[in-house]
Short mmCIF file of C-alpha atoms in Angstrom, two decimals:
data_model
loop_
_atom_site.label_atom_id
_atom_site.label_comp_id
_atom_site.label_asym_id
_atom_site.label_seq_id
_atom_site.Cartn_x
_atom_site.Cartn_y
_atom_site.Cartn_z
CA MET A 1 -18.59 28.03 -86.56
CA ASN A 2 -17.38 28.46 -82.98
CA ASP A 3 -21.00 28.43 -81.85
CA PHE A 4 -21.48 25.08 -83.62
CA PHE A 5 -18.51 23.43 -81.90
CA SER A 6 -19.59 24.82 -78.54
CA TYR A 7 -23.09 23.40 -78.90
CA GLN A 8 -23.95 20.95 -76.08
CA PHE A 9 -24.93 17.46 -77.11
CA TYR A 10 -25.52 14.86 -74.37
CA HIS A 11 -23.58 16.89 -71.76
CA ASN A 12 -20.57 17.39 -74.11
CA THR A 13 -19.80 19.95 -76.78
CA ILE A 14 -19.56 19.05 -80.46
CA GLN A 15 -15.85 19.81 -80.19
CA ASP A 16 -15.38 17.26 -77.40
CA TRP A 17 -17.27 14.63 -79.41
CA ALA A 18 -15.16 15.38 -82.49
CA ILE A 19 -11.89 15.12 -80.56
CA SER A 20 -12.95 11.79 -79.05
CA LEU A 21 -13.93 10.50 -82.48
CA LEU A 22 -10.54 11.58 -83.88
CA ILE A 23 -8.79 9.77 -81.01
CA ILE A 24 -10.72 6.56 -81.76
CA LEU A 25 -9.98 6.88 -85.50
CA ALA A 26 -6.31 7.57 -84.73
CA ALA A 27 -6.19 4.38 -82.62
CA VAL A 28 -7.65 2.40 -85.53
CA VAL A 29 -5.08 3.90 -87.91
CA ILE A 30 -2.23 3.17 -85.49
CA GLY A 31 -3.52 -0.39 -85.22
CA LYS A 32 -3.47 -0.74 -89.02
CA ILE A 33 0.09 0.62 -89.09
CA ALA A 34 1.12 -1.86 -86.38
CA TYR A 35 -0.47 -4.68 -88.38
CA TRP A 36 1.46 -3.61 -91.49
CA PHE A 37 4.68 -3.39 -89.45
CA PHE A 38 4.30 -6.91 -88.07
CA GLY A 39 3.35 -8.35 -91.46
CA ASN A 40 6.02 -6.66 -93.59
CA ILE A 41 8.97 -5.82 -91.35
CA ALA A 42 8.88 -7.87 -88.14
CA LYS A 43 8.12 -11.14 -89.96
CA LYS A 44 10.97 -10.61 -92.42
CA LEU A 45 13.36 -10.03 -89.52
CA THR A 46 12.26 -13.19 -87.70
CA GLU A 47 12.48 -15.27 -90.89
CA LYS A 48 16.25 -14.72 -90.87
CA THR A 49 16.64 -16.47 -87.51
CA GLU A 50 17.03 -20.25 -87.20
CA SER A 51 14.37 -20.62 -84.51
CA ARG A 52 10.69 -20.88 -85.37
CA ILE A 53 9.37 -19.67 -82.02
CA ASP A 54 9.87 -15.97 -82.84
CA ASP A 55 7.98 -16.41 -86.12
CA ILE A 56 5.11 -18.03 -84.23
CA ILE A 57 5.03 -15.26 -81.60
CA ILE A 58 5.00 -12.47 -84.18
CA ASP A 59 2.34 -14.20 -86.24
CA MET A 60 0.08 -14.82 -83.25
CA ILE A 61 0.39 -11.46 -81.43
CA GLU A 62 -0.14 -9.09 -84.37
CA GLU A 63 -3.95 -9.24 -84.43
CA PRO A 64 -4.44 -9.15 -80.60
CA ILE A 65 -2.08 -6.14 -80.42
CA VAL A 66 -4.07 -4.32 -83.10
CA LEU A 67 -7.27 -5.05 -81.16
CA ALA A 68 -5.61 -3.87 -77.90
CA ILE A 69 -4.64 -0.54 -79.53
CA THR A 70 -8.21 -0.11 -80.79
CA ILE A 71 -9.67 -0.90 -77.35
CA PHE A 72 -7.32 1.58 -75.68
CA GLY A 73 -8.22 4.32 -78.20
CA LEU A 74 -11.93 3.64 -77.68
CA TRP A 75 -11.50 3.77 -73.91
CA TYR A 76 -9.39 6.93 -73.92
CA GLY A 77 -11.66 8.70 -76.41
CA LEU A 78 -14.80 8.01 -74.37
CA GLN A 79 -13.16 8.48 -70.96
CA ARG A 80 -12.48 12.18 -71.58
CA LEU A 81 -16.17 12.86 -72.19
CA ASP A 82 -18.62 13.83 -69.48
CA PHE A 83 -21.08 11.02 -68.72
CA THR A 84 -23.19 10.03 -65.77
CA GLU A 85 -21.75 7.79 -63.08
CA PHE A 86 -23.87 4.90 -64.36
CA TRP A 87 -22.29 5.07 -67.82
CA TYR A 88 -18.76 5.33 -66.38
CA ILE A 89 -19.35 2.15 -64.37
CA TRP A 90 -20.65 0.27 -67.39
CA MET A 91 -17.85 1.50 -69.64
CA GLY A 92 -15.32 0.36 -67.04
CA LYS A 93 -16.85 -3.11 -66.93
CA ILE A 94 -16.92 -3.40 -70.71
CA TYR A 95 -13.31 -2.17 -70.91
CA HIS A 96 -12.09 -4.80 -68.42
CA ILE A 97 -14.03 -7.54 -70.21
CA LEU A 98 -12.62 -6.58 -73.64
CA ILE A 99 -9.03 -6.42 -72.36
CA THR A 100 -9.30 -9.80 -70.61
CA ILE A 101 -10.93 -11.43 -73.65
CA ASN A 102 -8.19 -10.00 -75.87
CA ILE A 103 -5.46 -11.43 -73.62
CA THR A 104 -7.29 -14.78 -73.56
CA TRP A 105 -7.45 -14.74 -77.36
CA LEU A 106 -3.69 -14.08 -77.51
CA ILE A 107 -2.86 -16.93 -75.12
CA ALA A 108 -5.20 -19.38 -76.91
CA ARG A 109 -3.73 -18.52 -80.33
CA LEU A 110 -0.16 -18.77 -79.07
CA LEU A 111 -0.57 -22.13 -77.31
CA ASP A 112 -2.47 -23.64 -80.26
CA ALA A 113 0.24 -22.51 -82.68
CA ILE A 114 2.96 -24.02 -80.48
CA ILE A 115 1.04 -27.33 -80.30
CA VAL A 116 0.65 -27.40 -84.10
CA GLU A 117 4.31 -26.52 -84.69
CA TYR A 118 6.04 -28.74 -82.13
CA ILE A 119 3.70 -31.38 -80.63
CA VAL A 120 1.59 -32.48 -83.62
CA PRO A 121 4.68 -33.41 -85.74
CA LEU A 122 5.95 -35.57 -82.85
CA ALA A 123 2.61 -37.39 -82.71
CA GLU A 124 2.67 -37.96 -86.47
CA LYS A 125 6.12 -39.59 -86.24
CA THR A 126 4.99 -42.26 -83.78
CA GLU A 127 3.76 -45.64 -85.02
CA SER A 128 0.64 -45.58 -82.83
CA THR A 129 -2.50 -43.93 -84.22
CA LEU A 130 -3.89 -43.28 -80.73
CA ASP A 131 -2.01 -40.01 -80.25
CA ASP A 132 -3.15 -38.86 -83.71
CA GLN A 133 -6.76 -39.43 -82.61
CA ILE A 134 -6.32 -37.75 -79.23
CA MET A 135 -4.39 -34.68 -80.47
CA PRO A 136 -7.41 -32.85 -82.02
CA ILE A 137 -9.38 -33.45 -78.82
CA VAL A 138 -6.47 -32.18 -76.68
CA ARG A 139 -6.25 -29.02 -78.80
CA LYS A 140 -9.96 -28.34 -78.50
CA GLY A 141 -9.86 -29.11 -74.77
CA ILE A 142 -6.98 -26.70 -74.11
CA ARG A 143 -8.69 -23.94 -76.10
CA SER A 144 -11.95 -24.53 -74.22
CA ILE A 145 -10.24 -24.42 -70.81
CA ILE A 146 -8.37 -21.20 -71.69
CA TRP A 147 -11.54 -19.51 -72.90
CA ILE A 148 -13.57 -20.64 -69.88
CA LEU A 149 -10.91 -19.29 -67.51
CA GLY A 150 -10.69 -16.09 -69.57
CA VAL A 151 -14.44 -15.48 -69.35
CA ILE A 152 -14.40 -16.15 -65.59
CA VAL A 153 -11.51 -13.70 -65.06
CA ALA A 154 -13.20 -11.13 -67.31
CA LEU A 155 -16.44 -11.28 -65.35
CA ASN A 156 -14.54 -11.16 -62.07
CA ASN A 157 -12.59 -8.06 -63.19
CA ALA A 158 -15.86 -6.45 -64.25
CA GLY A 159 -17.13 -6.78 -60.67
CA TYR A 160 -19.50 -9.70 -61.02
CA ASP A 161 -19.83 -12.35 -58.30
CA VAL A 162 -18.32 -15.25 -60.21
CA GLY A 163 -18.86 -17.67 -57.33
CA ALA A 164 -22.61 -17.14 -57.32
CA LEU A 165 -22.65 -17.29 -61.11
CA ILE A 166 -20.76 -20.62 -61.13
CA ALA A 167 -23.13 -21.99 -58.48
CA GLY A 168 -26.10 -21.01 -60.63
CA LEU A 169 -24.46 -22.56 -63.66
CA GLY A 170 -23.85 -25.72 -61.61
CA ILE A 171 -27.57 -26.12 -60.93
CA GLY A 172 -28.37 -25.38 -64.54
CA GLY A 173 -25.62 -27.73 -65.64
CA LEU A 174 -27.10 -30.52 -63.52
CA ALA A 175 -30.46 -30.08 -65.21
CA LEU A 176 -28.76 -29.95 -68.59
CA ALA A 177 -26.77 -33.09 -67.80
CA MET A 178 -29.97 -34.94 -66.91
CA ALA A 179 -31.50 -33.88 -70.21
CA ALA A 180 -28.37 -34.76 -72.16
CA LYS A 181 -27.44 -37.99 -70.37
CA ASP A 182 -27.19 -39.88 -73.67
CA SER A 183 -24.64 -37.39 -74.98
CA VAL A 184 -22.70 -37.61 -71.71
CA SER A 185 -22.66 -41.43 -71.89
CA ASN A 186 -21.41 -41.19 -75.48
CA ILE A 187 -18.60 -38.87 -74.39
CA PHE A 188 -17.58 -41.28 -71.62
CA GLY A 189 -17.70 -44.08 -74.18
CA GLY A 190 -15.28 -42.09 -76.34
CA ILE A 191 -12.96 -41.63 -73.37
CA MET A 192 -13.11 -45.39 -72.75
CA ILE A 193 -12.06 -46.07 -76.34
CA PHE A 194 -9.04 -43.79 -76.00
CA THR A 195 -7.99 -45.23 -72.63
CA ASP A 196 -8.81 -48.96 -72.94
CA LYS A 197 -8.05 -49.08 -76.70
CA PRO A 198 -10.34 -52.02 -77.63
CA PHE A 199 -9.71 -51.02 -81.25
CA LYS A 200 -8.15 -48.24 -83.33
CA VAL A 201 -8.76 -46.59 -86.66
CA GLY A 202 -8.30 -49.14 -89.44
CA ASP A 203 -9.32 -52.17 -87.33
CA ARG A 204 -12.12 -54.45 -88.46
CA ILE A 205 -14.65 -55.05 -85.67
CA LYS A 206 -18.04 -56.66 -85.15
CA ILE A 207 -20.63 -54.97 -82.92
CA GLY A 208 -24.42 -54.97 -82.78
CA GLY A 209 -24.80 -56.95 -85.99
CA PHE A 210 -22.44 -54.68 -87.95
CA ASP A 211 -19.15 -55.90 -89.43
CA GLY A 212 -16.70 -53.42 -90.89
CA THR A 213 -13.62 -51.24 -90.60
CA ILE A 214 -13.39 -48.27 -88.22
CA THR A 215 -12.67 -45.11 -90.24
CA GLU A 216 -12.97 -42.47 -87.50
CA VAL A 217 -13.10 -42.35 -83.70
CA GLY A 218 -14.63 -39.19 -82.25
CA ILE A 219 -15.37 -38.03 -78.73
CA ARG A 220 -19.12 -38.71 -79.16
CA THR A 221 -19.52 -41.06 -82.13
CA SER A 222 -17.39 -43.37 -84.25
CA ARG A 223 -17.76 -44.24 -87.92
CA MET A 224 -17.53 -47.69 -89.48
CA LYS A 225 -17.39 -48.68 -93.13
CA THR A 226 -19.18 -52.01 -93.45
CA LEU A 227 -18.14 -54.84 -95.74
CA GLU A 228 -20.93 -53.72 -98.08
CA GLY A 229 -19.27 -50.30 -98.34
CA ARG A 230 -21.90 -48.46 -96.29
CA LEU A 231 -20.97 -45.85 -93.67
CA VAL A 232 -22.40 -46.47 -90.19
CA THR A 233 -22.27 -43.90 -87.36
CA ILE A 234 -22.16 -45.64 -83.97
CA PRO A 235 -22.70 -43.80 -80.64
CA ASN A 236 -19.70 -44.44 -78.41
CA SER A 237 -21.96 -45.58 -75.56
CA GLN A 238 -22.58 -48.76 -77.60
CA PHE A 239 -18.96 -49.78 -77.05
CA THR A 240 -19.39 -49.75 -73.27
CA GLY A 241 -22.69 -51.65 -73.18
CA ASN A 242 -22.04 -54.28 -75.84
CA MET A 243 -19.42 -56.88 -76.63
CA VAL A 244 -16.98 -55.77 -79.32
CA GLU A 245 -15.16 -58.36 -81.43
CA ASN A 246 -11.89 -57.02 -82.85
CA VAL A 247 -11.35 -59.13 -85.95
CA SER A 248 -8.07 -57.41 -86.80
CA ALA A 249 -6.60 -58.40 -83.45
CA GLU A 250 -6.72 -62.12 -84.22
CA PRO A 251 -3.21 -63.62 -84.52
CA SER A 252 -4.34 -65.81 -87.42
CA ARG A 253 -7.55 -66.79 -89.21
CA LYS A 254 -8.90 -70.21 -88.28
CA VAL A 255 -10.49 -72.21 -91.10
CA VAL A 256 -12.44 -75.41 -90.40
CA LEU A 257 -12.87 -77.60 -93.47
CA LYS A 258 -14.91 -80.80 -93.39
CA LEU A 259 -14.36 -83.17 -96.30
CA GLY A 260 -16.55 -86.18 -97.00
CA LEU A 261 -15.32 -89.24 -98.91
CA THR A 262 -17.59 -91.96 -100.19
CA TYR A 263 -18.09 -95.17 -98.23
CA SER A 264 -16.40 -97.04 -101.08
CA MET A 265 -13.04 -95.68 -99.89
CA THR A 266 -10.69 -98.14 -98.17
CA HIS A 267 -8.76 -97.33 -95.04
CA GLU A 268 -5.60 -97.01 -97.17
CA GLN A 269 -7.28 -94.32 -99.25
CA LEU A 270 -8.40 -92.49 -96.12
CA GLU A 271 -4.83 -92.56 -94.82
CA LEU A 272 -3.65 -91.26 -98.20
CA GLY A 273 -6.16 -88.41 -97.96
CA ILE A 274 -4.82 -87.45 -94.54
CA GLU A 275 -1.23 -87.47 -95.85
CA LEU A 276 -2.20 -85.33 -98.83
CA LEU A 277 -3.78 -82.75 -96.52
CA LYS A 278 -0.62 -82.65 -94.41
CA GLN A 279 1.50 -82.09 -97.54
CA ILE A 280 -0.79 -79.29 -98.74
CA ALA A 281 -0.57 -77.58 -95.35
CA SER A 282 3.22 -77.89 -95.11
CA THR A 283 3.91 -76.57 -98.62
CA ASN A 284 1.72 -73.46 -98.35
CA SER A 285 3.77 -70.60 -96.86
CA ASN A 286 0.66 -68.66 -95.84
CA LEU A 287 -0.39 -71.28 -93.30
CA GLU A 288 0.71 -71.64 -89.70
CA PRO A 289 2.45 -74.94 -88.80
CA ASN A 290 0.77 -77.82 -86.98
CA PRO A 291 -2.70 -78.00 -88.58
CA ILE A 292 -5.33 -80.36 -87.15
CA ILE A 293 -6.07 -83.23 -89.56
CA GLY A 294 -7.91 -86.48 -88.87
CA PHE A 295 -10.67 -88.98 -89.68
CA ASP A 296 -13.36 -87.66 -87.37
CA SER A 297 -16.76 -89.09 -88.31
CA PHE A 298 -18.92 -91.73 -89.98
CA GLY A 299 -21.57 -89.57 -91.57
CA ASP A 300 -24.90 -90.47 -93.08
CA PHE A 301 -23.52 -90.17 -96.59
CA SER A 302 -19.75 -89.94 -96.18
CA LEU A 303 -16.60 -90.68 -94.23
CA GLY A 304 -15.54 -87.39 -92.64
CA LEU A 305 -12.06 -85.92 -92.81
CA LEU A 306 -11.46 -82.85 -90.59
CA PHE A 307 -8.94 -80.25 -91.77
CA VAL A 308 -8.36 -77.28 -89.43
CA TYR A 309 -5.69 -74.84 -90.49
CA TYR A 310 -4.66 -71.27 -89.59
CA ILE A 311 -3.91 -68.52 -92.12
CA LYS A 312 -1.18 -66.09 -91.10
CA LYS A 313 -2.28 -62.59 -90.11
CA GLU A 314 -0.51 -60.78 -92.96
CA ALA A 315 -1.70 -63.21 -95.67
CA ASP A 316 -4.56 -62.76 -98.12
CA ILE A 317 -7.31 -64.77 -96.44
CA ILE A 318 -9.63 -65.46 -99.35
CA GLY A 319 -6.68 -65.98 -101.72
CA THR A 320 -5.10 -68.53 -99.38
CA GLN A 321 -8.38 -70.40 -98.95
CA THR A 322 -8.72 -70.55 -102.73
CA GLN A 323 -5.20 -71.97 -103.07
CA VAL A 324 -5.83 -74.63 -100.44
CA ASN A 325 -9.21 -75.67 -101.85
CA LEU A 326 -7.91 -75.92 -105.42
CA GLU A 327 -4.93 -77.97 -104.31
CA ILE A 328 -7.18 -80.35 -102.35
CA LEU A 329 -9.43 -80.80 -105.38
CA LYS A 330 -6.41 -81.37 -107.64
CA GLN A 331 -4.67 -83.88 -105.35
CA PHE A 332 -7.81 -85.84 -104.46
CA ASN A 333 -8.85 -86.18 -108.11
CA ALA A 334 -5.35 -87.27 -109.09
CA ASN A 335 -5.42 -90.05 -106.46
CA ASP A 336 -9.02 -91.21 -107.10
CA LEU A 337 -10.29 -89.99 -103.74
CA GLU A 338 -13.95 -89.53 -104.49
CA MET A 339 -15.89 -86.77 -102.70
CA ALA A 340 -19.30 -87.80 -101.39
CA PHE A 341 -22.61 -86.03 -101.82
CA PRO A 342 -25.96 -86.79 -100.15
CA THR A 343 -27.42 -89.99 -101.61
CA GLN A 344 -30.37 -92.16 -100.86
CA THR A 345 -30.95 -95.75 -101.93
CA VAL A 346 -34.55 -96.88 -102.42
CA TYR A 347 -35.37 -100.59 -102.62
CA HIS A 348 -38.51 -101.39 -104.56
CA GLN A 349 -40.20 -104.80 -104.29
CA ASN A 350 -43.05 -105.92 -106.46
CA ILE A 351 -45.75 -107.72 -104.48
CA LYS A 352 -47.93 -110.08 -106.47
CA ALA A 353 -51.50 -110.62 -105.38
#
């Protein structure tokens, strides 16, 4: 048995390999114990405190600490073995990269948890929907920045020339940006939406022949539900290169109504029609004051009355139009104001030979 443990295998005895393996396994077991401790004892202790920050810290550090213990056990178990200088250099680089990535993971988890716990509820309490739209992008942006910095630090600690690597990535990034210019323009379009705020989620807009309500605003595309109920995905670059009509931003809905009375109407009846329109406008609470009403034209088939009124922003538009139109029909019929329709008179003369 002693001869077996003293047998050389890749410059180390079987005994040395076994001890290193036991060290690595012991690190994994200690990590599991630490995970159990944080989950069953530390969390119960922090739950008794009034503050939430200690609960967040314990919840976020337990897994990175377990990984750190495992990395340390792996490093210590392999470090005691006899390897060539080449393998020691590579193991050192991998060790530094793993430790830096683990710390980056801890910081990213901790900051994200703090944002979710403290900043997101503040954004939800505000009346504006802009911060609710920006918050997911801010969270992703912060995580991306932390991970990019973490990878750069990890490579730097491993002995790589990060400056030359970044310069190479810059040239590659330029080529990639040229190939993905449409995506970049869409991203800038999304930034424009968040900064200029031409519309927000829930607004009805018209753009490029589409008319509907915005259901989602993303960093690259936005989604609209049309009046027909269809879902349309619009690249954000369209909002920078086209005119956008925000229907929801109108202070009131303008309605132009042209009424035609027959040429048999007297001027007294026309004046009565104008007064009736004024009464209808003044008695409807959904209309703005000061409508435009007048006798505006001598048409081919009728005498034209112009009725321009404005429906209040919060009112039911189609319901208010229905009320106004029914009341006009009721009042005009009651006062013998006859509506005109296109007519043509043909005179026929018999010619005798």
